[in-house]
Short mmCIF file of C-alpha atoms in Angstrom, two decimals:
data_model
loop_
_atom_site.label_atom_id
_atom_site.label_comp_id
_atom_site.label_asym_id
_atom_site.label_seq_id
_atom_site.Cartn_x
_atom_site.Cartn_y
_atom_site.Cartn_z
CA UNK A 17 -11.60 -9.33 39.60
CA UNK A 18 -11.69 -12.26 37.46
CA UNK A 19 -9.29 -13.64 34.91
CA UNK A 20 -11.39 -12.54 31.65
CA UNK A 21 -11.92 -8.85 33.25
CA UNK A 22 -8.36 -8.53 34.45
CA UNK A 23 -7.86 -9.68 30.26
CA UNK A 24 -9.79 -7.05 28.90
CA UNK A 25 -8.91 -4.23 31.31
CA UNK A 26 -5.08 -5.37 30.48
CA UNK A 27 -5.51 -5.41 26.70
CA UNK A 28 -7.54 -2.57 27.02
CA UNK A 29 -5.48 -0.23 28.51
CA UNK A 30 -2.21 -1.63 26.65
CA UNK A 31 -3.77 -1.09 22.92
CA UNK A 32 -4.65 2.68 24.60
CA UNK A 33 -1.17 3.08 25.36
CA UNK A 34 -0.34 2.16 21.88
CA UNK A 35 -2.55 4.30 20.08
CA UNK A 36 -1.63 7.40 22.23
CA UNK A 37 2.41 6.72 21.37
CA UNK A 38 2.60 8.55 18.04
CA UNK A 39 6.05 7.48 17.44
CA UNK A 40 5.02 3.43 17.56
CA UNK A 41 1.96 3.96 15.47
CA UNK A 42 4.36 5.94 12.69
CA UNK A 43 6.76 2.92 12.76
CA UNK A 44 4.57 0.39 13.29
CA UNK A 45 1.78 1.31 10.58
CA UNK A 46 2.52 4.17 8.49
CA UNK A 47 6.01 3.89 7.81
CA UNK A 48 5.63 0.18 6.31
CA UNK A 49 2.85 1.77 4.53
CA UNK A 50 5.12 4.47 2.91
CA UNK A 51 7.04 1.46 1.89
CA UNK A 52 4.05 0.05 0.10
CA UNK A 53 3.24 3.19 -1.63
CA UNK A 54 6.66 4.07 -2.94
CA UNK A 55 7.39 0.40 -4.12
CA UNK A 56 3.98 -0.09 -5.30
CA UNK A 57 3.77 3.37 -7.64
CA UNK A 58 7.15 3.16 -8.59
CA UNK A 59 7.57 -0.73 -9.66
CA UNK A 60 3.70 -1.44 -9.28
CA UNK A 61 2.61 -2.01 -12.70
CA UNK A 62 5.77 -3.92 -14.07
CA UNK A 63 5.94 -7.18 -15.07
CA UNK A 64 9.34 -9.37 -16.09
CA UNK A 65 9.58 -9.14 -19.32
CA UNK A 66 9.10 -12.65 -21.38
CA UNK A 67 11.79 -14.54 -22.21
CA UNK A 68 12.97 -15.07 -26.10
CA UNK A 69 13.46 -17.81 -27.58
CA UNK A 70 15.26 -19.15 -30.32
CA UNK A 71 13.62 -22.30 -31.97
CA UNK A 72 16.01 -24.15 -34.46
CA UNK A 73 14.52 -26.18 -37.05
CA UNK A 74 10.94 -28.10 -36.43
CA UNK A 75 10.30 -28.65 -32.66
CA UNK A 76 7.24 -30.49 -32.60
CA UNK A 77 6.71 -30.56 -28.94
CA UNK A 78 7.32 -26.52 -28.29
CA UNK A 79 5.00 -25.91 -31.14
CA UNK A 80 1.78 -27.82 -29.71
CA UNK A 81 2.70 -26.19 -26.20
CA UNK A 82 2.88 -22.92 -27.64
CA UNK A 83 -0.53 -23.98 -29.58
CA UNK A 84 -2.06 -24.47 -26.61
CA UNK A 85 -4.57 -21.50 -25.43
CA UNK A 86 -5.09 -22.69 -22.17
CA UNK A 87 -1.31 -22.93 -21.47
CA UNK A 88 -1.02 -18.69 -22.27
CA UNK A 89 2.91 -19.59 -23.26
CA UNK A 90 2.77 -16.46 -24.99
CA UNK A 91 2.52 -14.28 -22.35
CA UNK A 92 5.83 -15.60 -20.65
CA UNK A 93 7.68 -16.71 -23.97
CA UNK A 94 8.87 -15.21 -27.07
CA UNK A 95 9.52 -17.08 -29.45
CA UNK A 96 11.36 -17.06 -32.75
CA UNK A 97 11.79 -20.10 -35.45
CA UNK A 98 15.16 -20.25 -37.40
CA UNK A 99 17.02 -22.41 -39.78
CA UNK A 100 20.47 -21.55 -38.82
CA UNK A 101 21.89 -22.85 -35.19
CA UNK A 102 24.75 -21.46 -35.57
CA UNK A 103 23.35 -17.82 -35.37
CA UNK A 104 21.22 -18.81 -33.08
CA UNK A 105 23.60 -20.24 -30.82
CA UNK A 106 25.82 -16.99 -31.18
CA UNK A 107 22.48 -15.01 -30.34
CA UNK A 108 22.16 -16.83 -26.95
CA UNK A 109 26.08 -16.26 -26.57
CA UNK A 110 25.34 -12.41 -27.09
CA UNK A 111 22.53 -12.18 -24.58
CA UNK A 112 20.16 -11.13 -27.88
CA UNK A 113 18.29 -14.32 -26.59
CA UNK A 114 17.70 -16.49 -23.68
CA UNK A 115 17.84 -19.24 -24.43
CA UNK A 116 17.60 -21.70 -28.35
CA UNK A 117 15.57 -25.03 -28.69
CA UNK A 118 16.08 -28.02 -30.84
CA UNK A 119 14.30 -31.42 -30.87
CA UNK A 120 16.67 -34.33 -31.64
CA UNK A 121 14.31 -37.11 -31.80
CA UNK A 122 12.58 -37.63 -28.23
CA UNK A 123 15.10 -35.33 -26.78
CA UNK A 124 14.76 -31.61 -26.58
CA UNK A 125 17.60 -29.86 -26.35
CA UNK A 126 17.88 -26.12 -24.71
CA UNK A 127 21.23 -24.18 -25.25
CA UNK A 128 21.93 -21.45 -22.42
CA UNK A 129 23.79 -18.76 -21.22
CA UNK A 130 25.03 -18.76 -17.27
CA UNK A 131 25.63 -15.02 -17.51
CA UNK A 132 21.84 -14.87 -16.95
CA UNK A 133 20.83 -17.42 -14.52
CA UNK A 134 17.51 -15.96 -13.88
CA UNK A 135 16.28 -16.12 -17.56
CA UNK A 136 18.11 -19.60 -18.31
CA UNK A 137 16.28 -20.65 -15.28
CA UNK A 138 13.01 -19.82 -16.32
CA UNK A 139 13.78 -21.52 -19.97
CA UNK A 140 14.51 -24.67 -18.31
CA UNK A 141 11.84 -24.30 -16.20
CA UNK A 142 9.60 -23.65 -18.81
CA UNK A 143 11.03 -26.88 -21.52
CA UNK A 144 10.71 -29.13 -18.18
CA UNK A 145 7.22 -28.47 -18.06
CA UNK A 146 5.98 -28.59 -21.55
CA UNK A 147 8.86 -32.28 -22.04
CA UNK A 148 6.31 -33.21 -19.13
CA UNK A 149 2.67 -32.51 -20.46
CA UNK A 150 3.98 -34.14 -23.55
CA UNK A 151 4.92 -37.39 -21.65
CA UNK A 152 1.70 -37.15 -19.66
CA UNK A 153 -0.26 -36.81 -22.85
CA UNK A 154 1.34 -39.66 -24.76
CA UNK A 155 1.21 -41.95 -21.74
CA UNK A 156 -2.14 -40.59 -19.95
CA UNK A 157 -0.75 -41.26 -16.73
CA UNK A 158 0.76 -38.90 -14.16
CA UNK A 159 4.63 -38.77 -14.42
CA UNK A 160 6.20 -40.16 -11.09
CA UNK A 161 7.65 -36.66 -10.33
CA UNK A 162 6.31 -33.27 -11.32
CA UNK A 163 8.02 -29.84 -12.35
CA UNK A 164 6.93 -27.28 -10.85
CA UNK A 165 5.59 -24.31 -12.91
CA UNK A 166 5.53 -22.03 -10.07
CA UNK A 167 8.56 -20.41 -11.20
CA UNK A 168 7.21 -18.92 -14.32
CA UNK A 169 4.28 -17.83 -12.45
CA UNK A 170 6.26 -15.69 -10.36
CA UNK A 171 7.87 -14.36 -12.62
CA UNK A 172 4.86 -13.53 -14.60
CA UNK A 173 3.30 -11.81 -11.67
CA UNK A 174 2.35 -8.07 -11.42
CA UNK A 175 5.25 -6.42 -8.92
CA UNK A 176 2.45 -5.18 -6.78
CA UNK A 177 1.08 -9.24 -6.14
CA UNK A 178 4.66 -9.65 -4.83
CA UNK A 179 5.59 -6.04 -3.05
CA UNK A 180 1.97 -6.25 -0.95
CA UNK A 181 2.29 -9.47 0.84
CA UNK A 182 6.20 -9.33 0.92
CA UNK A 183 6.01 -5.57 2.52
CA UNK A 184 3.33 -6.26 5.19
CA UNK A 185 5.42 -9.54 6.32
CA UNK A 186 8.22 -7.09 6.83
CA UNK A 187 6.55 -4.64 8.79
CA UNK A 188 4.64 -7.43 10.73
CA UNK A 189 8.13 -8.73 12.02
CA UNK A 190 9.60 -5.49 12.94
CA UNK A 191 6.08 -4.52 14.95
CA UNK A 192 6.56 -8.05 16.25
CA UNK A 193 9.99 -8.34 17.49
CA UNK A 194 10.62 -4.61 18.49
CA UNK A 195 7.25 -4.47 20.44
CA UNK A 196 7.97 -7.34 22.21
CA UNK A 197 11.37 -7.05 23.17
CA UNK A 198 11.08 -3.36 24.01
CA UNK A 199 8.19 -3.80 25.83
CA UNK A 200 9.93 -6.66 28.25
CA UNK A 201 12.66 -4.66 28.66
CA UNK A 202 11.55 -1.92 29.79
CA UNK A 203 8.74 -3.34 31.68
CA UNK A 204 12.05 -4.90 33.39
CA UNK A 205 14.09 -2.19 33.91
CA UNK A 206 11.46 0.07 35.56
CA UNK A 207 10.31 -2.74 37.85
CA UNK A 208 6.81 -3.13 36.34
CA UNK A 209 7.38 -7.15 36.18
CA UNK A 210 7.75 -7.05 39.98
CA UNK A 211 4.77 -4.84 40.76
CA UNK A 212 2.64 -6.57 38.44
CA UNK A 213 4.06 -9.90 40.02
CA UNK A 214 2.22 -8.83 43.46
CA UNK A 215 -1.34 -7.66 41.38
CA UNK A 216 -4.15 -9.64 41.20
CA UNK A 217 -3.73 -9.90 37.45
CA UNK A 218 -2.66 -13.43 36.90
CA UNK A 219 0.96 -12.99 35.14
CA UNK A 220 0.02 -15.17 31.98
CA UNK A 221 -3.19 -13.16 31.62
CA UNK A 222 -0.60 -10.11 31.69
CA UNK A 223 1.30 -11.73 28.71
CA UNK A 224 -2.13 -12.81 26.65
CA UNK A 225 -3.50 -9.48 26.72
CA UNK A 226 0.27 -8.29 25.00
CA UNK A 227 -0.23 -10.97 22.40
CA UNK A 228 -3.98 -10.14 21.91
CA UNK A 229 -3.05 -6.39 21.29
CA UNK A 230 -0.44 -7.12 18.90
CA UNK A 231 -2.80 -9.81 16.93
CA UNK A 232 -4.99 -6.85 16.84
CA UNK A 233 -2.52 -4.53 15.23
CA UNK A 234 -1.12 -6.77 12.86
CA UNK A 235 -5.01 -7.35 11.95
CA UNK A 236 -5.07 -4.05 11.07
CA UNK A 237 -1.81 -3.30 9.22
CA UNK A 238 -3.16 -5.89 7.30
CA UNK A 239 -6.50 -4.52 6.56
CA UNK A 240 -4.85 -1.00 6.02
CA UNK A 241 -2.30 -2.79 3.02
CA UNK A 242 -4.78 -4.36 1.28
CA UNK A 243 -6.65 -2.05 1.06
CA UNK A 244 -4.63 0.71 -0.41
CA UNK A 245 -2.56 -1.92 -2.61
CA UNK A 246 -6.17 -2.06 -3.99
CA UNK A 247 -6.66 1.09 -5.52
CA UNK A 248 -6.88 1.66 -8.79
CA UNK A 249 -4.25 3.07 -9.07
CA UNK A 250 -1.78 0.20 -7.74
CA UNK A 251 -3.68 -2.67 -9.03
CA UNK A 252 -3.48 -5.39 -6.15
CA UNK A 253 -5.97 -8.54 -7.57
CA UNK A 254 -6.17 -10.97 -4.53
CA UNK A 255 -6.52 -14.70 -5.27
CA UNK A 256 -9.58 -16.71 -4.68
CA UNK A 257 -8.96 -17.87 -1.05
CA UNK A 258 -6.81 -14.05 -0.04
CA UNK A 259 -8.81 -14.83 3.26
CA UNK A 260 -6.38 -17.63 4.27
CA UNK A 261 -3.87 -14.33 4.62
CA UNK A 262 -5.46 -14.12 8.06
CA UNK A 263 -4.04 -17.06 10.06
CA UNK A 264 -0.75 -17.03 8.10
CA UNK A 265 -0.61 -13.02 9.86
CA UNK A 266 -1.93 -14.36 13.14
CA UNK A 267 1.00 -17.39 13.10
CA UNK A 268 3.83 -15.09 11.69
CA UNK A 269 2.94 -12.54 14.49
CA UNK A 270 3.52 -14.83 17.29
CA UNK A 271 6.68 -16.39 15.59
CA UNK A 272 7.99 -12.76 15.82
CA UNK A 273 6.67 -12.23 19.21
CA UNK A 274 8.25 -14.63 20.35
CA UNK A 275 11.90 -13.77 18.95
CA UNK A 276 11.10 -10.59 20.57
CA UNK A 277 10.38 -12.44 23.85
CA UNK A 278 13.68 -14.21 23.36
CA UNK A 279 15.39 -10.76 22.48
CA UNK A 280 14.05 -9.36 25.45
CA UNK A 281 14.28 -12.06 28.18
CA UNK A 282 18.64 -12.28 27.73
CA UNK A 283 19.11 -8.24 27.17
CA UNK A 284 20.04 -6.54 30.13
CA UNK A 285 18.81 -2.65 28.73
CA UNK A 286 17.17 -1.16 26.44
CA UNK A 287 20.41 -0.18 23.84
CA UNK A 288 21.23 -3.97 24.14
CA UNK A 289 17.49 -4.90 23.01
CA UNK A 290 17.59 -2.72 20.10
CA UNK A 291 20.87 -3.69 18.47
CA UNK A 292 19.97 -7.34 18.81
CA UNK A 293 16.61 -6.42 17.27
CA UNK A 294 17.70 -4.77 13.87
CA UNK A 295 20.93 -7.08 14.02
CA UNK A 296 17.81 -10.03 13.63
CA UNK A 297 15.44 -7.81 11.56
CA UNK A 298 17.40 -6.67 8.77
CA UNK A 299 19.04 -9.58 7.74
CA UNK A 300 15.58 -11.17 8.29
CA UNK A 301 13.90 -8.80 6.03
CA UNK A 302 16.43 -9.33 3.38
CA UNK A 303 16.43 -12.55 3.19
CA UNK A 304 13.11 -13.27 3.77
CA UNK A 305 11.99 -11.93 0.27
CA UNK A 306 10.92 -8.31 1.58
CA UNK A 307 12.41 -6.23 -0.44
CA UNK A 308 13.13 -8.23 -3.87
CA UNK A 309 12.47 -11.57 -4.94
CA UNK A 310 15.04 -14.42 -4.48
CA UNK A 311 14.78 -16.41 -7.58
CA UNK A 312 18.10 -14.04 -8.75
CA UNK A 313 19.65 -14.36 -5.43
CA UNK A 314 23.03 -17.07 -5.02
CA UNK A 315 22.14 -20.74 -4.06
CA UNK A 316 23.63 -20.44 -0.53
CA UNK A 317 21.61 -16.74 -0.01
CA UNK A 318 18.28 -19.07 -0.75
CA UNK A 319 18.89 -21.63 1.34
CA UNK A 320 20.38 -19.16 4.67
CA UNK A 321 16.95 -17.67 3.85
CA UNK A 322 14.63 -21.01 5.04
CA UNK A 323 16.29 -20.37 8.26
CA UNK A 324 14.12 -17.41 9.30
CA UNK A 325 10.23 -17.37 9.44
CA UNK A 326 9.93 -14.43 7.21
CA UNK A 327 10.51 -16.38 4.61
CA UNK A 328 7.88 -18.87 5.37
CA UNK A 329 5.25 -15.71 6.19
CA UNK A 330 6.04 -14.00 2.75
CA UNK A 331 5.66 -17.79 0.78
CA UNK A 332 2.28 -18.15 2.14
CA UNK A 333 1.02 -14.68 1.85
CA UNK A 334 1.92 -14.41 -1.76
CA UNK A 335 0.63 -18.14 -3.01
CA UNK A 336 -2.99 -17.42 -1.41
CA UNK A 337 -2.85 -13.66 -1.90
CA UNK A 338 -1.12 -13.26 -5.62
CA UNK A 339 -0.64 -16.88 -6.92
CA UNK A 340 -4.00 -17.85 -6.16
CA UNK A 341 -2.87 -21.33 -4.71
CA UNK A 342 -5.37 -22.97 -2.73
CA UNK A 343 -5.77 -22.68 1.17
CA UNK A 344 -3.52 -26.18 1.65
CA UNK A 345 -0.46 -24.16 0.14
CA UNK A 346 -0.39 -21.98 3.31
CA UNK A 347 -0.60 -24.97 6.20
CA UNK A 348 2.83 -25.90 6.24
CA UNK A 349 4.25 -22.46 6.06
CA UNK A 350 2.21 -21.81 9.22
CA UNK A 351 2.89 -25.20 10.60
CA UNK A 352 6.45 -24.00 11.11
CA UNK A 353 5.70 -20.21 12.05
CA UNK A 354 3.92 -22.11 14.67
CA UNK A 355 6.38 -23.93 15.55
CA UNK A 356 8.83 -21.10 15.39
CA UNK A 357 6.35 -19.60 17.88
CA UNK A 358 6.63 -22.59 20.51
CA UNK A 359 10.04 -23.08 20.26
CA UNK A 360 10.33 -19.60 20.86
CA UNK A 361 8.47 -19.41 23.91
CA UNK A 362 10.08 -22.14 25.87
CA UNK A 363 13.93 -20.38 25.27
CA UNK A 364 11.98 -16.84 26.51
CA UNK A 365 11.19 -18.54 29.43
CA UNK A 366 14.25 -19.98 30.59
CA UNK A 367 15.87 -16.71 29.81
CA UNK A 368 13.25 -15.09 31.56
CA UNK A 369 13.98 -12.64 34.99
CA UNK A 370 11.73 -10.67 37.27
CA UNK A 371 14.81 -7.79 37.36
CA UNK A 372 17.78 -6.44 35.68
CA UNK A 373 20.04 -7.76 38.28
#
C-alpha cells in the first residue's frame, strides 16, 4: 500500500471514529456552540455605551473632530459644552462623566478619573487621535508615530463581532489540545504506538492523517459558528476579507496540537493527561480573551496573556472577522501560532516514547 492510500485509509477511518464517539462530538462541537448561543442571545446585541464628555469653554480642535462626518465621533462620544470647570471637574470626580476637555492654547488638556480606567482609557485614546489628525492636517505630513484608534473600535463593536471569533478560538484549543494529548496517551497505554510501529503505515503518515482530521474538524466548527452567529437573530456582520479566518484556524489548530503533543508525549496515563490539559486550557482561555475582553483587565493580566497562542488566534480572528482589518493584520498573529506549532513539535518529540514504561 502506498504512502497517500495508507493517508487516506488512516484519516479515513480516524475522522469515522470521531464521528461515531458521541461524547467528543458534544464537547468538541456542540458544547462550544451552546457557548455561542447563550453569550450571543444574552449579550449579542449590546454595545459599550459612549463615553461623556465634558467640554469646558471653546475647544476648537474637539469641535472640528466632532464636525467631522466621516470620523462618526458621535457614535462613541457624548459630549457636553460648559462654562464652569469647576462643576465639571466635580462631575468627572463623581463618575457623572468620563472624562472633561479644555484647550489651553496648542495644548489640550483631558481631566480623568482612575476609578474607571476603561472609560479614561478610551478618552485618552480618543483626544490622542483627534491632537493627531489636527497636527497631520496643519502640517500635511504623516506624524512620526501614530495612535492607534483600534481601541475605540473595539469598544464600539457589537458583543457578537467579539463573542464569535473569541468563542470558536476557545473551543478550537480545547478540541486541539485534549484530542491530541488524549489520543497519544491512550494510543500509548494500550500499545497501539508499538503495533502500528511494525505496520506498513509509515509512522509520520500515522501522525498527518491525526492532524488532517483535526484541520477538518476545526474547518467545520468554524463553518458551524459562523453560520449560526449569522442569523438574524444574533447579528454576526463579517468584515470584508472574513475569509482570511481560514488559515488563522488552520495555524491556531496546529499550535494547539502541538501543546497537546507535548501534553501527551511527558504524561504517563490518562488522569495525568487530563489535569495537565485543563490546568493549560483554562487559564489559556481566560486569558486569551475567550470569555471577556481584556482592555478592563490589570496591566500584568495583559501582558501574562501574549504568552499563550490563544491570544494571538482570538487577535486575528476578530480584526479580519469583526474589525474589518485587512488580510496583513492576521500574518503575524499566525507567524507566531506557527511558530508556536514548530516549537511545539520538536519538545513532543524529544519527550516522545513508544510505551508507558
Amino acid at each position: 500500500m502506498s504512502t497517500l492510500e495508507s493517508f487516506k485509509s488512516l484519516s479515513r477511518a480516524m475522522f469515522l471514529g470521531f464521528r461515531r464517539d458521541r461524547g467528543a462530538l458534544f464537547f468538541t462541537v456542540l458544547f462550544p456552540l451552546m457557548f455561542l448561543v447563550i453569550f450571543g442571545g444574552v449579550f449579542g446585541h449590546q454595545s459599550t455605551s459612549k463615553v461623556k464628555v465634558q467640554e469646558i469653554g471653546r475647544v476648537p480642535i474637539l469641535d472640528q473632530a466632532m464636525a467631522d462626518k466621516s470620523a462618526d465621533l458621535g457614535k462613541t462620544m457624548k459630549l457636553t459644552r460648559t462654562s464652569d470647570r469647576h462643576d465639571a471637574l466635580h462631575k468627572v470626580t463623581k463618575g457623572d462623566a468620563d472624562a472633561a476637555v479644555e484647550q489651553q492654547g496648542n495644548r489640550l488638556v483631558v481631566h480623568y478619573s482612575a476609578a474607571d480606567q476603561v472609560k479614561s482609557g478610551t478618552v485618552q485614546g480618543l483626544m490622542n487621535s483627534i491632537v493627531q489628525g489636527a497636527n497631520q492636517a496643519a502640517t500635511g505630513k504623516p506624524p512620526a508615530y501614530q495612535v492607534a484608534s483600534q481601541q475605540v473600535e473595539d469598544d464600539s463593536l457589537k458583543a457578537i463581532q467579539f463573542f464569535t471569533p473569541s468563542l470558536l478560538g476557545w473551543a478550537l484549543a480545547s478540541a486541539g489540545v485534549f484530542g491530541a494529548s488524549q489520543t497519544l496517551v491512550t494510543w500509548r497505554t494500550k500499545g497501539i504506538l508499538r503495533r502500528l510501529q511494525l505496520s506498513p503505515a509509515p509512522i509520520p503518515t500515522v501522525f498527518a492523517a491525526r492532524v488532517a482530521v483535526s484541520l477538518a474538524v476545526a474547518l467545520v466548527q468554524f463553518a458551524l459558528f459562523v453560520a449560526v452567529a449569522q442569523l438574524p437573530f444574533f447579528g454576526l456582520k463579517l468584515g470584508h476579507y472574513w475569509w482570511m479566518a481560514v488559515p488563522m484556524v488552520m495555524s491556531g489548530v496546529l499550535a494547539f496540537l502541538a501543546i497537546g503533543m507535548v501534553i501527551g508525549a511527558w504524561a504517563k496515563t490518562q488522569e495525568t493527561a487530563q489535569a495537565v490539559t485543563q490546568l493549560v486550557v483554562l487559564p489559556m482561555a481566560f486569558l486569551g480573551g475567550s470569555f471577556f475582553p481584556l482592555d478592563a483587565s490589570p496591566t500584568w493580566m495583559r501582558t501574562l496573556a501574549y504568552i499563550f497562542p490563544l491570544r494571538y488566534l482570538n487577535t486575528g480572528m476578530l480584526n479580519v472577522m469583526g474589525r474589518g482589518l485587512g488580510p496583513m493584520s492576521a500574518l503575524p498573529q499566525m507567524g507566531i501560532l506557527l511558530g508556536f506549532a514548530v516549537v511545539g513539535g520538536l519538545v513532543a518529540m524529544r519527550l516522545f516514547r513508544w510505551d508507558s514504561a
